[in-house]
């Protein structure tokens, strides 16, 4: 299995100098000192650090957030390592009120882009989409799904804004389940007692073990409710079970629908992700109010954790 490197960075208000959005019009204008000279210097500094990552080899995939436009992403690519042949995984403009979005860059030498999808969260105000990208690894034809996140900030108070991040966590979990679970139409054609049908279990497990990598600025720590209880990203690898184990596990006796069929339980079951960041606690990625927070995180599906389908994360 060939090795490749993945990074994520919140580029912190990378706006253009054009007054074409609410965010840039209010905050980033020449009157406030934001001009092409400053913008270009910021891009140059960002590129310098990105190129220095992974022993000066640079990442093969990099997720970004707080970037205003595809044009700015292209400006950044112009400063990155030419040999990587970076491309943008179709920049999607979200309805975010400040005009900042998530974005994914990947090396065309190593990956083929298949699909790009945005998941919107319906809050009282427009917020950025969750970006879901499907790639093929050219060296072994493995499938890789990457979900890039930038959840609502804590401006206004941690607990006051927590429900906003919980809402986005539920949408992110839905994006994960869209990849890892078959839909109800497919499920209808399977036997009601799934656990006793080898073909059905094989089908469910094959889907369940797809490679998913979540990355982003979640504006919550790994132990906060949005991450741990709603996205269900855990430090406990034992919770990431296959379907033959899930159906027979003693804890499932407490399912609300345990008297229903395996099909019902399949639909109700909320799976787990593995959060790769717990070993970094109590260190963090951001220092605020006298302490560190670990807001920038990587999480993986069972398949990517265990190397079930051609790829395995190195922990």
mmCIF file of N, CA and C in Angstrom, residues 45-181:
data_model
loop_
_atom_site.group_PDB
_atom_site.id
_atom_site.type_symbol
_atom_site.label_atom_id
_atom_site.label_comp_id
_atom_site.label_asym_id
_atom_site.label_seq_id
_atom_site.Cartn_x
_atom_site.Cartn_y
_atom_site.Cartn_z
ATOM 1 N N UNK A 45 2.589 33.398 2.376
ATOM 2 C CA UNK A 45 2.944 32.818 3.676
ATOM 3 C C UNK A 45 2.250 31.477 3.899
ATOM 4 N N UNK A 46 0.980 31.391 3.499
ATOM 5 C CA UNK A 46 0.257 30.125 3.616
ATOM 6 C C UNK A 46 0.937 29.035 2.788
ATOM 7 N N UNK A 47 1.279 29.379 1.557
ATOM 8 C CA UNK A 47 1.915 28.410 0.657
ATOM 9 C C UNK A 47 3.256 27.947 1.210
ATOM 10 N N UNK A 48 4.005 28.858 1.812
ATOM 11 C CA UNK A 48 5.314 28.512 2.373
ATOM 12 C C UNK A 48 5.173 27.437 3.448
ATOM 13 N N UNK A 49 4.191 27.595 4.314
ATOM 14 C CA UNK A 49 3.995 26.615 5.384
ATOM 15 C C UNK A 49 3.466 25.296 4.823
ATOM 16 N N UNK A 50 2.501 25.362 3.909
ATOM 17 C CA UNK A 50 1.947 24.136 3.325
ATOM 18 C C UNK A 50 3.037 23.333 2.619
ATOM 19 N N UNK A 51 3.888 24.021 1.876
ATOM 20 C CA UNK A 51 4.982 23.329 1.175
ATOM 21 C C UNK A 51 5.980 22.689 2.125
ATOM 22 N N UNK A 52 6.061 23.219 3.351
ATOM 23 C CA UNK A 52 7.037 22.696 4.323
ATOM 24 C C UNK A 52 6.515 21.497 5.107
ATOM 25 N N UNK A 53 5.217 21.203 4.977
ATOM 26 C CA UNK A 53 4.635 20.102 5.740
ATOM 27 C C UNK A 53 5.173 18.751 5.268
ATOM 28 N N UNK A 54 5.105 17.773 6.149
ATOM 29 C CA UNK A 54 5.503 16.399 5.833
ATOM 30 C C UNK A 54 6.936 16.349 5.298
ATOM 31 N N UNK A 55 7.863 16.881 6.127
ATOM 32 C CA UNK A 55 9.298 16.879 5.790
ATOM 33 C C UNK A 55 9.568 17.582 4.471
ATOM 34 N N UNK A 56 8.932 18.731 4.310
ATOM 35 C CA UNK A 56 9.118 19.574 3.128
ATOM 36 C C UNK A 56 8.669 18.937 1.821
ATOM 37 N N UNK A 57 7.831 17.909 1.925
ATOM 38 C CA UNK A 57 7.281 17.291 0.720
ATOM 39 C C UNK A 57 5.920 17.871 0.355
ATOM 40 N N UNK A 58 5.265 18.475 1.353
ATOM 41 C CA UNK A 58 3.918 19.002 1.128
ATOM 42 C C UNK A 58 2.882 17.893 1.185
ATOM 43 N N UNK A 59 1.615 18.221 1.497
ATOM 44 C CA UNK A 59 0.551 17.204 1.540
ATOM 45 C C UNK A 59 0.107 16.799 0.140
ATOM 46 N N UNK A 60 -0.460 15.607 0.047
ATOM 47 C CA UNK A 60 -1.042 15.147 -1.214
ATOM 48 C C UNK A 60 -2.518 15.523 -1.310
ATOM 49 N N UNK A 61 -3.131 15.707 -0.143
ATOM 50 C CA UNK A 61 -4.496 16.212 -0.040
ATOM 51 C C UNK A 61 -4.486 17.259 1.063
ATOM 52 N N UNK A 62 -5.132 18.381 0.839
ATOM 53 C CA UNK A 62 -5.257 19.371 1.908
ATOM 54 C C UNK A 62 -6.667 19.957 1.912
ATOM 55 N N UNK A 63 -7.302 19.881 3.070
ATOM 56 C CA UNK A 63 -8.598 20.510 3.274
ATOM 57 C C UNK A 63 -8.399 21.906 3.828
ATOM 58 N N UNK A 64 -9.219 22.839 3.360
ATOM 59 C CA UNK A 64 -9.121 24.225 3.784
ATOM 60 C C UNK A 64 -10.487 24.714 4.232
ATOM 61 N N UNK A 65 -10.485 25.667 5.158
ATOM 62 C CA UNK A 65 -11.724 26.376 5.466
ATOM 63 C C UNK A 65 -11.416 27.854 5.658
ATOM 64 N N UNK A 66 -12.460 28.660 5.618
ATOM 65 C CA UNK A 66 -12.382 30.117 5.652
ATOM 66 C C UNK A 66 -11.682 30.682 4.413
ATOM 67 N N UNK A 67 -12.035 30.126 3.259
ATOM 68 C CA UNK A 67 -11.529 30.630 1.985
ATOM 69 C C UNK A 67 -12.741 31.075 1.159
ATOM 70 N N UNK A 68 -12.678 32.284 0.610
ATOM 71 C CA UNK A 68 -13.878 32.905 0.041
ATOM 72 C C UNK A 68 -14.259 32.414 -1.347
ATOM 73 N N UNK A 69 -13.270 32.062 -2.181
ATOM 74 C CA UNK A 69 -13.625 31.801 -3.575
ATOM 75 C C UNK A 69 -12.680 30.802 -4.227
ATOM 76 N N UNK A 70 -13.137 30.269 -5.360
ATOM 77 C CA UNK A 70 -12.303 29.372 -6.152
ATOM 78 C C UNK A 70 -11.069 30.110 -6.678
ATOM 79 N N UNK A 71 -11.230 31.383 -7.008
ATOM 80 C CA UNK A 71 -10.105 32.170 -7.503
ATOM 81 C C UNK A 71 -8.972 32.213 -6.483
ATOM 82 N N UNK A 72 -9.307 32.374 -5.212
ATOM 83 C CA UNK A 72 -8.286 32.406 -4.164
ATOM 84 C C UNK A 72 -7.620 31.044 -4.008
ATOM 85 N N UNK A 73 -8.414 29.968 -4.157
ATOM 86 C CA UNK A 73 -7.830 28.627 -4.097
ATOM 87 C C UNK A 73 -6.842 28.422 -5.240
ATOM 88 N N UNK A 74 -7.172 28.930 -6.421
ATOM 89 C CA UNK A 74 -6.254 28.840 -7.559
ATOM 90 C C UNK A 74 -5.002 29.683 -7.339
ATOM 91 N N UNK A 75 -5.167 30.864 -6.733
ATOM 92 C CA UNK A 75 -4.005 31.694 -6.391
ATOM 93 C C UNK A 75 -3.069 30.958 -5.449
ATOM 94 N N UNK A 76 -3.657 30.235 -4.485
ATOM 95 C CA UNK A 76 -2.849 29.465 -3.543
ATOM 96 C C UNK A 76 -2.140 28.315 -4.249
ATOM 97 N N UNK A 77 -2.852 27.609 -5.129
ATOM 98 C CA UNK A 77 -2.244 26.494 -5.878
ATOM 99 C C UNK A 77 -1.033 26.967 -6.676
ATOM 100 N N UNK A 78 -1.120 28.177 -7.232
ATOM 101 C CA UNK A 78 -0.004 28.724 -8.018
ATOM 102 C C UNK A 78 1.280 28.833 -7.205
ATOM 103 N N UNK A 79 1.144 28.913 -5.870
ATOM 104 C CA UNK A 79 2.313 29.056 -5.003
ATOM 105 C C UNK A 79 2.760 27.717 -4.394
ATOM 106 N N UNK A 80 1.965 26.667 -4.619
ATOM 107 C CA UNK A 80 2.292 25.364 -4.046
ATOM 108 C C UNK A 80 3.196 24.572 -4.984
ATOM 109 N N UNK A 81 3.680 23.450 -4.509
ATOM 110 C CA UNK A 81 4.639 22.643 -5.271
ATOM 111 C C UNK A 81 4.055 22.214 -6.620
ATOM 112 N N UNK A 82 4.744 22.595 -7.677
ATOM 113 C CA UNK A 82 4.252 22.302 -9.033
ATOM 114 C C UNK A 82 4.178 20.804 -9.273
ATOM 115 N N UNK A 83 5.147 20.052 -8.724
ATOM 116 C CA UNK A 83 5.197 18.616 -8.987
ATOM 117 C C UNK A 83 4.007 17.856 -8.409
ATOM 118 N N UNK A 84 3.285 18.471 -7.469
ATOM 119 C CA UNK A 84 2.107 17.813 -6.898
ATOM 120 C C UNK A 84 0.913 17.847 -7.856
ATOM 121 N N UNK A 85 0.918 18.824 -8.774
ATOM 122 C CA UNK A 85 -0.185 18.981 -9.723
ATOM 123 C C UNK A 85 -1.530 19.049 -8.984
ATOM 124 N N UNK A 86 -1.639 20.025 -8.092
ATOM 125 C CA UNK A 86 -2.864 20.185 -7.310
ATOM 126 C C UNK A 86 -4.039 20.622 -8.184
ATOM 127 N N UNK A 87 -5.210 20.130 -7.802
ATOM 128 C CA UNK A 87 -6.448 20.573 -8.426
ATOM 129 C C UNK A 87 -7.482 20.791 -7.325
ATOM 130 N N UNK A 88 -8.536 21.561 -7.643
ATOM 131 C CA UNK A 88 -9.606 21.815 -6.688
ATOM 132 C C UNK A 88 -10.728 20.814 -6.918
ATOM 133 N N UNK A 89 -11.213 20.243 -5.823
ATOM 134 C CA UNK A 89 -12.346 19.317 -5.925
ATOM 135 C C UNK A 89 -13.644 20.114 -6.045
ATOM 136 N N UNK A 90 -13.799 20.816 -7.148
ATOM 137 C CA UNK A 90 -15.014 21.580 -7.465
ATOM 138 C C UNK A 90 -15.447 22.465 -6.301
ATOM 139 N N UNK A 91 -15.015 23.707 -6.320
ATOM 140 C CA UNK A 91 -15.355 24.654 -5.260
ATOM 141 C C UNK A 91 -16.865 24.914 -5.239
ATOM 142 N N UNK A 92 -17.469 24.720 -4.066
ATOM 143 C CA UNK A 92 -18.906 24.944 -3.913
ATOM 144 C C UNK A 92 -19.147 26.185 -3.062
ATOM 145 N N UNK A 93 -19.854 27.159 -3.622
ATOM 146 C CA UNK A 93 -20.215 28.349 -2.852
ATOM 147 C C UNK A 93 -21.398 28.020 -1.953
ATOM 148 N N UNK A 94 -21.179 28.118 -0.645
ATOM 149 C CA UNK A 94 -22.267 27.865 0.301
ATOM 150 C C UNK A 94 -22.954 29.184 0.631
ATOM 151 N N UNK A 95 -24.079 29.139 1.349
ATOM 152 C CA UNK A 95 -24.790 30.376 1.678
ATOM 153 C C UNK A 95 -24.258 31.070 2.933
ATOM 154 N N UNK A 96 -23.070 30.691 3.391
ATOM 155 C CA UNK A 96 -22.521 31.246 4.637
ATOM 156 C C UNK A 96 -22.625 32.770 4.664
ATOM 157 N N UNK A 97 -23.071 33.302 5.788
ATOM 158 C CA UNK A 97 -23.346 34.728 5.880
ATOM 159 C C UNK A 97 -22.095 35.582 5.743
ATOM 160 N N UNK A 98 -20.909 35.013 6.070
ATOM 161 C CA UNK A 98 -19.664 35.766 5.941
ATOM 162 C C UNK A 98 -18.953 35.475 4.614
ATOM 163 N N UNK A 99 -19.496 34.560 3.844
ATOM 164 C CA UNK A 99 -18.915 34.299 2.529
ATOM 165 C C UNK A 99 -17.696 33.409 2.536
ATOM 166 N N UNK A 100 -17.468 32.658 3.643
ATOM 167 C CA UNK A 100 -16.300 31.782 3.699
ATOM 168 C C UNK A 100 -16.732 30.328 3.598
ATOM 169 N N UNK A 101 -15.929 29.527 2.902
ATOM 170 C CA UNK A 101 -16.311 28.159 2.593
ATOM 171 C C UNK A 101 -15.203 27.166 2.904
ATOM 172 N N UNK A 102 -15.576 25.881 2.814
ATOM 173 C CA UNK A 102 -14.601 24.807 2.866
ATOM 174 C C UNK A 102 -14.153 24.476 1.442
ATOM 175 N N UNK A 103 -13.001 23.818 1.345
ATOM 176 C CA UNK A 103 -12.425 23.533 0.027
ATOM 177 C C UNK A 103 -11.472 22.351 0.186
ATOM 178 N N UNK A 104 -11.279 21.585 -0.887
ATOM 179 C CA UNK A 104 -10.332 20.470 -0.858
ATOM 180 C C UNK A 104 -9.437 20.534 -2.089
ATOM 181 N N UNK A 105 -8.128 20.461 -1.853
ATOM 182 C CA UNK A 105 -7.135 20.368 -2.923
ATOM 183 C C UNK A 105 -6.547 18.963 -2.916
ATOM 184 N N UNK A 106 -6.304 18.413 -4.091
ATOM 185 C CA UNK A 106 -5.744 17.059 -4.174
ATOM 186 C C UNK A 106 -4.744 16.990 -5.327
ATOM 187 N N UNK A 107 -3.821 16.054 -5.236
ATOM 188 C CA UNK A 107 -2.832 15.857 -6.289
ATOM 189 C C UNK A 107 -3.417 14.997 -7.412
ATOM 190 N N UNK A 108 -3.457 15.549 -8.612
ATOM 191 C CA UNK A 108 -3.981 14.798 -9.759
ATOM 192 C C UNK A 108 -3.069 13.626 -10.138
ATOM 193 N N UNK A 109 -1.831 13.656 -9.661
ATOM 194 C CA UNK A 109 -0.917 12.548 -9.936
ATOM 195 C C UNK A 109 -1.297 11.297 -9.152
ATOM 196 N N UNK A 110 -1.984 11.497 -8.023
ATOM 197 C CA UNK A 110 -2.271 10.383 -7.128
ATOM 198 C C UNK A 110 -3.750 10.004 -7.060
ATOM 199 N N UNK A 111 -4.646 10.950 -7.415
ATOM 200 C CA UNK A 111 -6.073 10.723 -7.212
ATOM 201 C C UNK A 111 -6.889 11.133 -8.431
ATOM 202 N N UNK A 112 -8.019 10.466 -8.591
ATOM 203 C CA UNK A 112 -9.012 10.861 -9.588
ATOM 204 C C UNK A 112 -10.263 11.332 -8.853
ATOM 205 N N UNK A 113 -10.758 12.488 -9.244
ATOM 206 C CA UNK A 113 -11.971 13.032 -8.637
ATOM 207 C C UNK A 113 -13.201 12.389 -9.270
ATOM 208 N N UNK A 114 -14.123 11.927 -8.429
ATOM 209 C CA UNK A 114 -15.352 11.312 -8.907
ATOM 210 C C UNK A 114 -16.576 12.212 -8.688
ATOM 211 N N UNK A 115 -16.856 12.521 -7.430
ATOM 212 C CA UNK A 115 -18.039 13.328 -7.131
ATOM 213 C C UNK A 115 -17.746 14.341 -6.030
ATOM 214 N N UNK A 116 -18.533 15.415 -6.021
ATOM 215 C CA UNK A 116 -18.473 16.439 -4.975
ATOM 216 C C UNK A 116 -19.914 16.782 -4.599
ATOM 217 N N UNK A 117 -20.179 16.832 -3.286
ATOM 218 C CA UNK A 117 -21.527 17.133 -2.827
ATOM 219 C C UNK A 117 -21.466 18.028 -1.594
ATOM 220 N N UNK A 118 -22.376 18.982 -1.521
ATOM 221 C CA UNK A 118 -22.473 19.835 -0.344
ATOM 222 C C UNK A 118 -23.708 19.495 0.475
ATOM 223 N N UNK A 119 -23.539 19.435 1.803
ATOM 224 C CA UNK A 119 -24.659 19.203 2.716
ATOM 225 C C UNK A 119 -24.937 20.491 3.475
ATOM 226 N N UNK A 120 -26.132 21.043 3.297
ATOM 227 C CA UNK A 120 -26.495 22.292 3.958
ATOM 228 C C UNK A 120 -27.158 22.013 5.298
ATOM 229 N N UNK A 121 -26.919 22.914 6.250
ATOM 230 C CA UNK A 121 -27.562 22.847 7.551
ATOM 231 C C UNK A 121 -28.526 24.023 7.676
ATOM 232 N N UNK A 122 -29.762 23.742 8.003
ATOM 233 C CA UNK A 122 -30.770 24.794 8.061
ATOM 234 C C UNK A 122 -30.823 25.423 9.454
ATOM 235 N N UNK A 123 -29.968 26.398 9.689
ATOM 236 C CA UNK A 123 -30.010 27.186 10.909
ATOM 237 C C UNK A 123 -30.856 28.437 10.654
ATOM 238 N N UNK A 124 -30.992 29.299 11.651
ATOM 239 C CA UNK A 124 -31.761 30.527 11.456
ATOM 240 C C UNK A 124 -31.018 31.509 10.574
ATOM 241 N N UNK A 125 -29.714 31.325 10.439
ATOM 242 C CA UNK A 125 -28.917 32.155 9.554
ATOM 243 C C UNK A 125 -28.125 31.232 8.630
ATOM 244 N N UNK A 126 -27.729 31.703 7.452
ATOM 245 C CA UNK A 126 -26.985 30.847 6.525
ATOM 246 C C UNK A 126 -25.609 30.487 7.083
ATOM 247 N N UNK A 127 -25.226 29.244 6.945
ATOM 248 C CA UNK A 127 -23.908 28.803 7.404
ATOM 249 C C UNK A 127 -23.262 27.950 6.321
ATOM 250 N N UNK A 128 -21.968 27.661 6.494
ATOM 251 C CA UNK A 128 -21.235 26.938 5.434
ATOM 252 C C UNK A 128 -21.684 25.482 5.328
ATOM 253 N N UNK A 129 -21.592 24.980 4.118
ATOM 254 C CA UNK A 129 -21.943 23.591 3.854
ATOM 255 C C UNK A 129 -20.859 22.643 4.364
ATOM 256 N N UNK A 130 -21.273 21.386 4.556
ATOM 257 C CA UNK A 130 -20.324 20.293 4.752
ATOM 258 C C UNK A 130 -19.962 19.784 3.356
ATOM 259 N N UNK A 131 -18.674 19.677 3.067
ATOM 260 C CA UNK A 131 -18.202 19.295 1.731
ATOM 261 C C UNK A 131 -17.817 17.819 1.718
ATOM 262 N N UNK A 132 -18.479 17.030 0.874
ATOM 263 C CA UNK A 132 -18.191 15.598 0.748
ATOM 264 C C UNK A 132 -17.611 15.319 -0.636
ATOM 265 N N UNK A 133 -16.405 14.750 -0.654
ATOM 266 C CA UNK A 133 -15.675 14.504 -1.901
ATOM 267 C C UNK A 133 -15.320 13.025 -2.002
ATOM 268 N N UNK A 134 -15.566 12.445 -3.169
ATOM 269 C CA UNK A 134 -15.180 11.055 -3.412
ATOM 270 C C UNK A 134 -14.034 11.011 -4.413
ATOM 271 N N UNK A 135 -12.941 10.348 -4.017
ATOM 272 C CA UNK A 135 -11.747 10.207 -4.848
ATOM 273 C C UNK A 135 -11.426 8.736 -5.065
ATOM 274 N N UNK A 136 -10.697 8.448 -6.129
ATOM 275 C CA UNK A 136 -10.110 7.130 -6.347
ATOM 276 C C UNK A 136 -8.594 7.259 -6.253
ATOM 277 N N UNK A 137 -7.977 6.380 -5.472
ATOM 278 C CA UNK A 137 -6.513 6.339 -5.372
ATOM 279 C C UNK A 137 -5.982 5.609 -6.596
ATOM 280 N N UNK A 138 -5.210 6.294 -7.420
ATOM 281 C CA UNK A 138 -4.807 5.723 -8.705
ATOM 282 C C UNK A 138 -3.893 4.518 -8.564
ATOM 283 N N UNK A 139 -3.097 4.470 -7.496
ATOM 284 C CA UNK A 139 -2.119 3.392 -7.360
ATOM 285 C C UNK A 139 -2.752 2.031 -7.108
ATOM 286 N N UNK A 140 -3.923 1.994 -6.450
ATOM 287 C CA UNK A 140 -4.547 0.693 -6.164
ATOM 288 C C UNK A 140 -6.064 0.681 -6.383
ATOM 289 N N UNK A 141 -6.585 1.757 -6.961
ATOM 290 C CA UNK A 141 -8.007 1.852 -7.286
ATOM 291 C C UNK A 141 -8.914 1.846 -6.050
ATOM 292 N N UNK A 142 -8.355 2.192 -4.889
ATOM 293 C CA UNK A 142 -9.155 2.251 -3.663
ATOM 294 C C UNK A 142 -10.043 3.486 -3.669
ATOM 295 N N UNK A 143 -11.190 3.350 -3.030
ATOM 296 C CA UNK A 143 -12.173 4.424 -2.933
ATOM 297 C C UNK A 143 -11.925 5.202 -1.642
ATOM 298 N N UNK A 144 -11.947 6.540 -1.729
ATOM 299 C CA UNK A 144 -11.724 7.382 -0.548
ATOM 300 C C UNK A 144 -12.746 8.508 -0.520
ATOM 301 N N UNK A 145 -13.475 8.585 0.586
ATOM 302 C CA UNK A 145 -14.441 9.664 0.806
ATOM 303 C C UNK A 145 -13.894 10.626 1.845
ATOM 304 N N UNK A 146 -13.861 11.900 1.508
ATOM 305 C CA UNK A 146 -13.362 12.919 2.425
ATOM 306 C C UNK A 146 -14.481 13.913 2.707
ATOM 307 N N UNK A 147 -14.707 14.190 3.986
ATOM 308 C CA UNK A 147 -15.745 15.131 4.399
ATOM 309 C C UNK A 147 -15.077 16.277 5.140
ATOM 310 N N UNK A 148 -15.181 17.488 4.565
ATOM 311 C CA UNK A 148 -14.515 18.674 5.121
ATOM 312 C C UNK A 148 -15.540 19.521 5.868
ATOM 313 N N UNK A 149 -15.182 19.902 7.094
ATOM 314 C CA UNK A 149 -16.115 20.592 7.988
ATOM 315 C C UNK A 149 -15.570 21.922 8.479
ATOM 316 N N UNK A 150 -16.485 22.860 8.698
ATOM 317 C CA UNK A 150 -16.200 24.067 9.473
ATOM 318 C C UNK A 150 -17.481 24.423 10.212
ATOM 319 N N UNK A 151 -17.557 23.991 11.470
ATOM 320 C CA UNK A 151 -18.787 24.123 12.238
ATOM 321 C C UNK A 151 -18.917 25.529 12.830
ATOM 322 N N UNK A 152 -20.128 25.936 13.225
ATOM 323 C CA UNK A 152 -20.348 27.284 13.768
ATOM 324 C C UNK A 152 -19.431 27.594 14.950
ATOM 325 N N UNK A 153 -18.995 28.830 15.022
ATOM 326 C CA UNK A 153 -18.023 29.243 16.037
ATOM 327 C C UNK A 153 -18.669 29.374 17.411
ATOM 328 N N UNK A 154 -17.827 29.628 18.400
ATOM 329 C CA UNK A 154 -18.292 29.829 19.777
ATOM 330 C C UNK A 154 -18.539 31.305 20.086
ATOM 331 N N UNK A 155 -18.450 32.153 19.089
ATOM 332 C CA UNK A 155 -18.745 33.568 19.311
ATOM 333 C C UNK A 155 -20.175 33.689 19.819
ATOM 334 N N UNK A 156 -20.317 34.305 20.972
ATOM 335 C CA UNK A 156 -21.620 34.363 21.620
ATOM 336 C C UNK A 156 -21.700 33.452 22.817
ATOM 337 N N UNK A 157 -20.621 32.658 23.039
ATOM 338 C CA UNK A 157 -20.586 31.785 24.209
ATOM 339 C C UNK A 157 -20.582 30.324 23.819
ATOM 340 N N UNK A 158 -19.773 29.531 24.527
ATOM 341 C CA UNK A 158 -19.643 28.101 24.223
ATOM 342 C C UNK A 158 -20.985 27.380 24.324
ATOM 343 N N UNK A 159 -21.664 27.526 25.466
ATOM 344 C CA UNK A 159 -22.898 26.774 25.682
ATOM 345 C C UNK A 159 -24.074 27.388 24.927
ATOM 346 N N UNK A 160 -24.045 28.700 24.744
ATOM 347 C CA UNK A 160 -25.112 29.359 23.992
ATOM 348 C C UNK A 160 -25.116 28.910 22.533
ATOM 349 N N UNK A 161 -23.934 28.639 21.974
ATOM 350 C CA UNK A 161 -23.830 28.257 20.562
ATOM 351 C C UNK A 161 -23.733 26.753 20.356
ATOM 352 N N UNK A 162 -23.697 25.986 21.428
ATOM 353 C CA UNK A 162 -23.559 24.534 21.303
ATOM 354 C C UNK A 162 -24.671 23.901 20.465
ATOM 355 N N UNK A 163 -25.935 24.314 20.612
ATOM 356 C CA UNK A 163 -26.983 23.705 19.779
ATOM 357 C C UNK A 163 -26.742 23.856 18.279
ATOM 358 N N UNK A 164 -26.058 24.920 17.862
ATOM 359 C CA UNK A 164 -25.760 25.099 16.440
ATOM 360 C C UNK A 164 -24.799 24.017 15.954
ATOM 361 N N UNK A 165 -23.788 23.721 16.756
ATOM 362 C CA UNK A 165 -22.817 22.693 16.361
ATOM 363 C C UNK A 165 -23.440 21.294 16.433
ATOM 364 N N UNK A 166 -24.357 21.104 17.364
ATOM 365 C CA UNK A 166 -25.070 19.824 17.426
ATOM 366 C C UNK A 166 -25.908 19.624 16.163
ATOM 367 N N UNK A 167 -26.546 20.691 15.692
ATOM 368 C CA UNK A 167 -27.336 20.599 14.455
ATOM 369 C C UNK A 167 -26.456 20.213 13.274
ATOM 370 N N UNK A 168 -25.281 20.822 13.188
ATOM 371 C CA UNK A 168 -24.363 20.494 12.090
ATOM 372 C C UNK A 168 -23.816 19.083 12.260
ATOM 373 N N UNK A 169 -23.576 18.665 13.511
ATOM 374 C CA UNK A 169 -23.095 17.302 13.779
ATOM 375 C C UNK A 169 -24.078 16.270 13.239
ATOM 376 N N UNK A 170 -25.377 16.516 13.423
ATOM 377 C CA UNK A 170 -26.386 15.596 12.915
ATOM 378 C C UNK A 170 -26.360 15.533 11.390
ATOM 379 N N UNK A 171 -26.153 16.676 10.742
ATOM 380 C CA UNK A 171 -26.049 16.695 9.282
ATOM 381 C C UNK A 171 -24.791 15.994 8.801
ATOM 382 N N UNK A 172 -23.711 16.173 9.539
ATOM 383 C CA UNK A 172 -22.459 15.490 9.178
ATOM 384 C C UNK A 172 -22.621 13.981 9.332
ATOM 385 N N UNK A 173 -23.299 13.554 10.403
ATOM 386 C CA UNK A 173 -23.554 12.125 10.605
ATOM 387 C C UNK A 173 -24.408 11.565 9.474
ATOM 388 N N UNK A 174 -25.336 12.368 8.988
ATOM 389 C CA UNK A 174 -26.159 11.938 7.850
ATOM 390 C C UNK A 174 -25.308 11.755 6.596
ATOM 391 N N UNK A 175 -24.349 12.658 6.380
ATOM 392 C CA UNK A 175 -23.445 12.529 5.239
ATOM 393 C C UNK A 175 -22.634 11.243 5.342
ATOM 394 N N UNK A 176 -22.221 10.899 6.560
ATOM 395 C CA UNK A 176 -21.472 9.654 6.785
ATOM 396 C C UNK A 176 -22.345 8.447 6.490
ATOM 397 N N UNK A 177 -23.577 8.452 7.000
ATOM 398 C CA UNK A 177 -24.458 7.301 6.806
ATOM 399 C C UNK A 177 -24.899 7.146 5.354
ATOM 400 N N UNK A 178 -24.951 8.233 4.610
ATOM 401 C CA UNK A 178 -25.244 8.132 3.180
ATOM 402 C C UNK A 178 -24.211 7.261 2.472
ATOM 403 N N UNK A 179 -22.997 7.259 3.002
ATOM 404 C CA UNK A 179 -21.910 6.473 2.400
ATOM 405 C C UNK A 179 -21.885 5.056 2.958
ATOM 406 N N UNK A 180 -22.129 4.919 4.262
ATOM 407 C CA UNK A 180 -21.887 3.643 4.947
ATOM 408 C C UNK A 180 -23.093 2.712 5.018
ATOM 409 N N UNK A 181 -24.295 3.209 4.700
ATOM 410 C CA UNK A 181 -25.479 2.360 4.832
ATOM 411 C C UNK A 181 -26.269 2.329 3.525
#
